[in-house]
PDB file of C-alpha atoms in Angstrom:
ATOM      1  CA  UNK W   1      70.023  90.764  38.595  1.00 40.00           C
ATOM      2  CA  UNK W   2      68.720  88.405  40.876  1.00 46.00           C
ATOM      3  CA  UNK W   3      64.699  87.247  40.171  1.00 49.00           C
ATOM      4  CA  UNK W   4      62.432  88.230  42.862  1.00 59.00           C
ATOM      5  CA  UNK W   5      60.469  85.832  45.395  1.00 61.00           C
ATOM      6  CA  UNK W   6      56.930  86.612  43.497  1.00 64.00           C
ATOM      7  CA  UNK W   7      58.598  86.626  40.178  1.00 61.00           C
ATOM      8  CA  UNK W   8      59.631  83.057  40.808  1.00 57.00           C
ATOM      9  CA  UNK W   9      55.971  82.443  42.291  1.00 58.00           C
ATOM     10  CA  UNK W  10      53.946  83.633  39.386  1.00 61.00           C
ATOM     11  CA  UNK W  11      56.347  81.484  37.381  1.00 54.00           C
ATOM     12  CA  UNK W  12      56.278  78.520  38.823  1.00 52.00           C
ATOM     13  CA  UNK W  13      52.537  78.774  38.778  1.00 62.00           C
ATOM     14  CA  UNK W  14      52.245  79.002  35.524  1.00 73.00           C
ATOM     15  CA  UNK W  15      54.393  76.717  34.188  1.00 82.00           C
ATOM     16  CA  UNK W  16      55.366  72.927  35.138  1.00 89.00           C
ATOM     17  CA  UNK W  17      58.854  72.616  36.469  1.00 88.00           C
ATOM     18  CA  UNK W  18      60.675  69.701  38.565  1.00 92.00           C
ATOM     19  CA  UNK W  19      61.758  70.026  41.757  1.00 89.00           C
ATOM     20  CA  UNK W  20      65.650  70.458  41.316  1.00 88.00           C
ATOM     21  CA  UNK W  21      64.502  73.420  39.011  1.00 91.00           C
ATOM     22  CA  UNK W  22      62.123  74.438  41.331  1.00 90.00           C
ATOM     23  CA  UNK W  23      64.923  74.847  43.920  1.00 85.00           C
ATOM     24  CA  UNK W  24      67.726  76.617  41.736  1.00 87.00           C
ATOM     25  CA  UNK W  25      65.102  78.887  41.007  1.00 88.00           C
ATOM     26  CA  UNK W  26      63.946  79.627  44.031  1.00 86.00           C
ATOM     27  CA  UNK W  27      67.455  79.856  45.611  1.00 90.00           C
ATOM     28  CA  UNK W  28      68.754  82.925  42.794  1.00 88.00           C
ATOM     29  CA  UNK W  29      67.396  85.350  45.876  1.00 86.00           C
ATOM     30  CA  UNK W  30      68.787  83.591  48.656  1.00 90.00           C
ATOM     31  CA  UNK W  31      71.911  84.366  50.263  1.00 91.00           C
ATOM     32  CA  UNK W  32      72.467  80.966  51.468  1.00 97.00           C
ATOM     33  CA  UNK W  33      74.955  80.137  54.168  1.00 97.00           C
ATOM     34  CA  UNK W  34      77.540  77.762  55.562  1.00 98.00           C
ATOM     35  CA  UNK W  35      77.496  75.925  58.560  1.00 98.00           C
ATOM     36  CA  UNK W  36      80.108  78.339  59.972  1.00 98.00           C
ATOM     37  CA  UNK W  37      78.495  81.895  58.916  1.00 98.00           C
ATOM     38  CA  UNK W  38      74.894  80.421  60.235  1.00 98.00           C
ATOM     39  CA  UNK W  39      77.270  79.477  64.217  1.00 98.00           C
ATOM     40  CA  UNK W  40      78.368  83.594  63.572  1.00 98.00           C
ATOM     41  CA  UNK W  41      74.839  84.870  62.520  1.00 98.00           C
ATOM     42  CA  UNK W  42      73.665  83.254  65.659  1.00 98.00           C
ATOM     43  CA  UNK W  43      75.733  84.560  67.732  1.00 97.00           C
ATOM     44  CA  UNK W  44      75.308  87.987  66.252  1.00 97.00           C
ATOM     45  CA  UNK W  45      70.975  87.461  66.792  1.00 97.00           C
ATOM     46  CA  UNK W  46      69.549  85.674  63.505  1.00 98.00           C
ATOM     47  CA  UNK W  47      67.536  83.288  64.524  1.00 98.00           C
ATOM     48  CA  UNK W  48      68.468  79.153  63.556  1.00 98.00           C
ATOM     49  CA  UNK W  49      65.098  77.357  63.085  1.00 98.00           C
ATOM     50  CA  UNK W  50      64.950  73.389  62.652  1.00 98.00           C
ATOM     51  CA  UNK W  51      62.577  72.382  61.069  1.00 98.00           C
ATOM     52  CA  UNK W  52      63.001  68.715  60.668  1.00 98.00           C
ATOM     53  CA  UNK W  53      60.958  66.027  62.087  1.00 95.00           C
ATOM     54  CA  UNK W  54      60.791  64.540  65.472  1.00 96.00           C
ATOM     55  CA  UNK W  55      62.388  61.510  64.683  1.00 96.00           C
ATOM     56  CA  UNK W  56      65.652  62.721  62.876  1.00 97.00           C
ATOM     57  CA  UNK W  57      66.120  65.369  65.861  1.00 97.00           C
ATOM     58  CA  UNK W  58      66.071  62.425  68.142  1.00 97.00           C
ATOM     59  CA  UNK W  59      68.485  60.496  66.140  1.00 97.00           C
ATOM     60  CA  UNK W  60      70.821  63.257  65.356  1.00 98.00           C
ATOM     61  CA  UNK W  61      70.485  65.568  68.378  1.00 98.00           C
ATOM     62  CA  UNK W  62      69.710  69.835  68.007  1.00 98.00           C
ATOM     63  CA  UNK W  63      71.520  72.411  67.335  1.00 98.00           C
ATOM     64  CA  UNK W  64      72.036  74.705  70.830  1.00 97.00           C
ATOM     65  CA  UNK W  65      69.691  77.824  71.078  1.00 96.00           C
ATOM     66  CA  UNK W  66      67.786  76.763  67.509  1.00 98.00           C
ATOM     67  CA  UNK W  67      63.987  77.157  67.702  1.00 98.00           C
ATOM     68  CA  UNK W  68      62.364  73.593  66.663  1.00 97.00           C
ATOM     69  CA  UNK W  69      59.744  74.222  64.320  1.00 97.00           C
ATOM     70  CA  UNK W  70      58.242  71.817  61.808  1.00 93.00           C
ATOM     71  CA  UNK W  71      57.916  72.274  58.414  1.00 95.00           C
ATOM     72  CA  UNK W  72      54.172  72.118  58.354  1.00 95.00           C
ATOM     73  CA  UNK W  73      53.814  74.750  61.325  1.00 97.00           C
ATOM     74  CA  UNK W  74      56.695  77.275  60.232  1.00 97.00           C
ATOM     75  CA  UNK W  75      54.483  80.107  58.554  1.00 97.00           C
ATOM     76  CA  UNK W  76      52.449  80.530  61.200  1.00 97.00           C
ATOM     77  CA  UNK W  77      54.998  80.250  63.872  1.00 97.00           C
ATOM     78  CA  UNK W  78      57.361  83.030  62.459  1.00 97.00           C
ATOM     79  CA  UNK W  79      54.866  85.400  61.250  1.00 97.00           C
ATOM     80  CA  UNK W  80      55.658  88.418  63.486  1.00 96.00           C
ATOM     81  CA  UNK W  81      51.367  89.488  62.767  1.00 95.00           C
ATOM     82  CA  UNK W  82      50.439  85.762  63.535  1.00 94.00           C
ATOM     83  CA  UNK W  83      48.084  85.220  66.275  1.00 95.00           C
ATOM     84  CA  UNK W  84      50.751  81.838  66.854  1.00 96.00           C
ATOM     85  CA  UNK W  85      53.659  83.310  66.070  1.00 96.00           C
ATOM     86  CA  UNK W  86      56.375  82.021  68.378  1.00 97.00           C
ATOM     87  CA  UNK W  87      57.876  84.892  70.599  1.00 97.00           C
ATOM     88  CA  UNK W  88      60.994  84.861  68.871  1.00 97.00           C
ATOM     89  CA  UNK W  89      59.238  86.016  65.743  1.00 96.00           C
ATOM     90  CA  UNK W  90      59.810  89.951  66.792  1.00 95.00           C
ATOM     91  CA  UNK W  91      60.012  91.473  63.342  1.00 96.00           C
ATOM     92  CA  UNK W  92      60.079  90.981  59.645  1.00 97.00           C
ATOM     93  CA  UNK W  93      63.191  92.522  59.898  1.00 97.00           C
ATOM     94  CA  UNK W  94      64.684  89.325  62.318  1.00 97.00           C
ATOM     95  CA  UNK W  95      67.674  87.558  60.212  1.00 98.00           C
ATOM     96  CA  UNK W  96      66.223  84.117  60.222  1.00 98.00           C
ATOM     97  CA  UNK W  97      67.931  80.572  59.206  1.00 98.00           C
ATOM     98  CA  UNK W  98      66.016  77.674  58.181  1.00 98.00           C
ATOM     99  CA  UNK W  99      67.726  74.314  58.714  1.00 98.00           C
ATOM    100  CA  UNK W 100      66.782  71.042  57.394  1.00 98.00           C
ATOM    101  CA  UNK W 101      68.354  68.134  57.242  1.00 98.00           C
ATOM    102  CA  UNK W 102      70.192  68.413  54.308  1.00 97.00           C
ATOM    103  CA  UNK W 103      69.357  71.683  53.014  1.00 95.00           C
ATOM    104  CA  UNK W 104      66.721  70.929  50.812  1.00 94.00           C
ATOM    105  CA  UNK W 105      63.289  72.173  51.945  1.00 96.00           C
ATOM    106  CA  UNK W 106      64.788  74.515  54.103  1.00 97.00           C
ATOM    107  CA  UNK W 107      65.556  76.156  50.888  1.00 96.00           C
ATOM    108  CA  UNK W 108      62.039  76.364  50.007  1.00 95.00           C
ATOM    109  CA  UNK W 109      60.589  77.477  53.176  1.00 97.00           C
ATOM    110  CA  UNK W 110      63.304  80.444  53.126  1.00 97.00           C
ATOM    111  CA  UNK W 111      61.331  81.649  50.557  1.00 96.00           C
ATOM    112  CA  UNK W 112      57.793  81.221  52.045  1.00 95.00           C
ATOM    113  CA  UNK W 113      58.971  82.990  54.969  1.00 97.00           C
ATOM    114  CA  UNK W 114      60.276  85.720  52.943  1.00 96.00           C
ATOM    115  CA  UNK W 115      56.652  85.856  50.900  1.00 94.00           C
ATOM    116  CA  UNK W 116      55.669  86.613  54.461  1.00 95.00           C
ATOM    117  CA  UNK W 117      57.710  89.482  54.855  1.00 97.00           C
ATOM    118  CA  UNK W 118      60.402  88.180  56.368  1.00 97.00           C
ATOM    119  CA  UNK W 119      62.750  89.692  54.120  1.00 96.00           C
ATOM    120  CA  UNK W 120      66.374  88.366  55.878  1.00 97.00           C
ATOM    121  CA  UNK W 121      65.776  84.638  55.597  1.00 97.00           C
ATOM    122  CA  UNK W 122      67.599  82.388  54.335  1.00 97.00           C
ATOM    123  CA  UNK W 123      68.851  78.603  54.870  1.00 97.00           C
ATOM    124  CA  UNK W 124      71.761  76.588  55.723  1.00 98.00           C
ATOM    125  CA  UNK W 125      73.798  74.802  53.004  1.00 98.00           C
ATOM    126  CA  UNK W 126      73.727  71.372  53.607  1.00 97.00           C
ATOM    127  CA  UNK W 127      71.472  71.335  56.130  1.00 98.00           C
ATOM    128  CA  UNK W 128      71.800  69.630  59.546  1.00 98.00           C
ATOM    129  CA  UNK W 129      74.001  67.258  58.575  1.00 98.00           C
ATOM    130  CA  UNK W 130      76.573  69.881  57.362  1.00 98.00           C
ATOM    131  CA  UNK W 131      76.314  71.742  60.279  1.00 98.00           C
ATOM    132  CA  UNK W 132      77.303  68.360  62.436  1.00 98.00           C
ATOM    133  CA  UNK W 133      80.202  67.623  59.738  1.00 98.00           C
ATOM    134  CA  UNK W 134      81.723  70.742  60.842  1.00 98.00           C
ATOM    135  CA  UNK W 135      82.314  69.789  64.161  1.00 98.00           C
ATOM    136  CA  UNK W 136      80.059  72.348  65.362  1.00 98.00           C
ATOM    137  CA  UNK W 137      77.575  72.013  68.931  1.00 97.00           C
ATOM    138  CA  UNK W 138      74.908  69.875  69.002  1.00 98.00           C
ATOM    139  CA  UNK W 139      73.136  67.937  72.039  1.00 97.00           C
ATOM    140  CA  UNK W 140      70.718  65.221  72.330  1.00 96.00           C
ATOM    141  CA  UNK W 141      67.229  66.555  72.056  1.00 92.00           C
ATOM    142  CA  UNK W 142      64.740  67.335  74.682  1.00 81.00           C
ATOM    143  CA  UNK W 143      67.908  67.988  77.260  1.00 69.00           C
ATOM    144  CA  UNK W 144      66.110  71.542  77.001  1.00 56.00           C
ATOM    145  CA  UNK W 145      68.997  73.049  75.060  1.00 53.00           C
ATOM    146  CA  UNK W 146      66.352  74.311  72.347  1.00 53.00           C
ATOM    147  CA  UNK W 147      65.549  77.657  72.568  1.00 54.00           C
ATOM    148  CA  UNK W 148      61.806  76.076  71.825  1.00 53.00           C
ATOM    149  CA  UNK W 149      59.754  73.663  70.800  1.00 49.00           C
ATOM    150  CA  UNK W 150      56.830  74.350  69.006  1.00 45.00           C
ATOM    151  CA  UNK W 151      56.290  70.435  67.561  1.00 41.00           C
TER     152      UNK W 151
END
């Protein structure tokens, strides 16, 4: 049986724990995904959101259609009651994918989104970089490819 988001919460406040516990814990309730199933999910509606930082977008490029939302504005961006919620945040029920670079935080803000209701997030193995290793679209950033840029 898989441990809930706010079991893993109350634990991890109570207790000290590393970060590479920290993230196997917090990733027993996520249904992580592949580069390939995230290019599918898209193009059945879930929503890919980068959040990585200007300068690795620029380096890198974007992924096509993915909103561009850092890290430290995510919450409030995809909150579907947020007064700055971004207007692809429709519903708690929208099947959301967080990407990172590597697929490290993006594991970890999964879960804050999903403390927020957002009950079908989730994050991309490998991040970014996994993504591009599988041959799949990306373009240079600010061509205006992104479906938006909230940075």
């Amino acid at each position: 049986m898989a441990v809930t988001d706010r079991a893993v919460t109350d634990q991890v406040r109570t207790e000290r724990v590393g970060i590479d516990e920290l993230l196997e814990r917090v990733r027993e309730d996520l249904d992580r995904i592949g580069p390939r199933e995230a290019a599918e999910a898209a193009a059945d509606g879930a929503l890919l959101v980068d959040i990585r930082y200007a300068a690795l977008r620029e380096r890198d490029g974007v992924i096509p259609g993915a909103l561009i939302v850092e890290r430290n504005e995510l919450e409030w961006r995809l909150d579907p009651q947020g007064s700055h919620r971004a207007p692809e945040a429709t519903s708690h029920d929208l099947r959301v994918v967080v990407i990172c670079n590597e697929g490290y935080a993006s594991s970890l803000a999964a879960v804050s989104l999903r403390q927020l209701g957002l009950h079908r997030a989730t994050d991309l193995v490998g991040g970014f970089q996994a993504w591009k290793a599988e041959g799949l679209p990306v373009v240079a950033a600010g061509d205006g490819a992104e479906a938006g840029d909230a940075a």
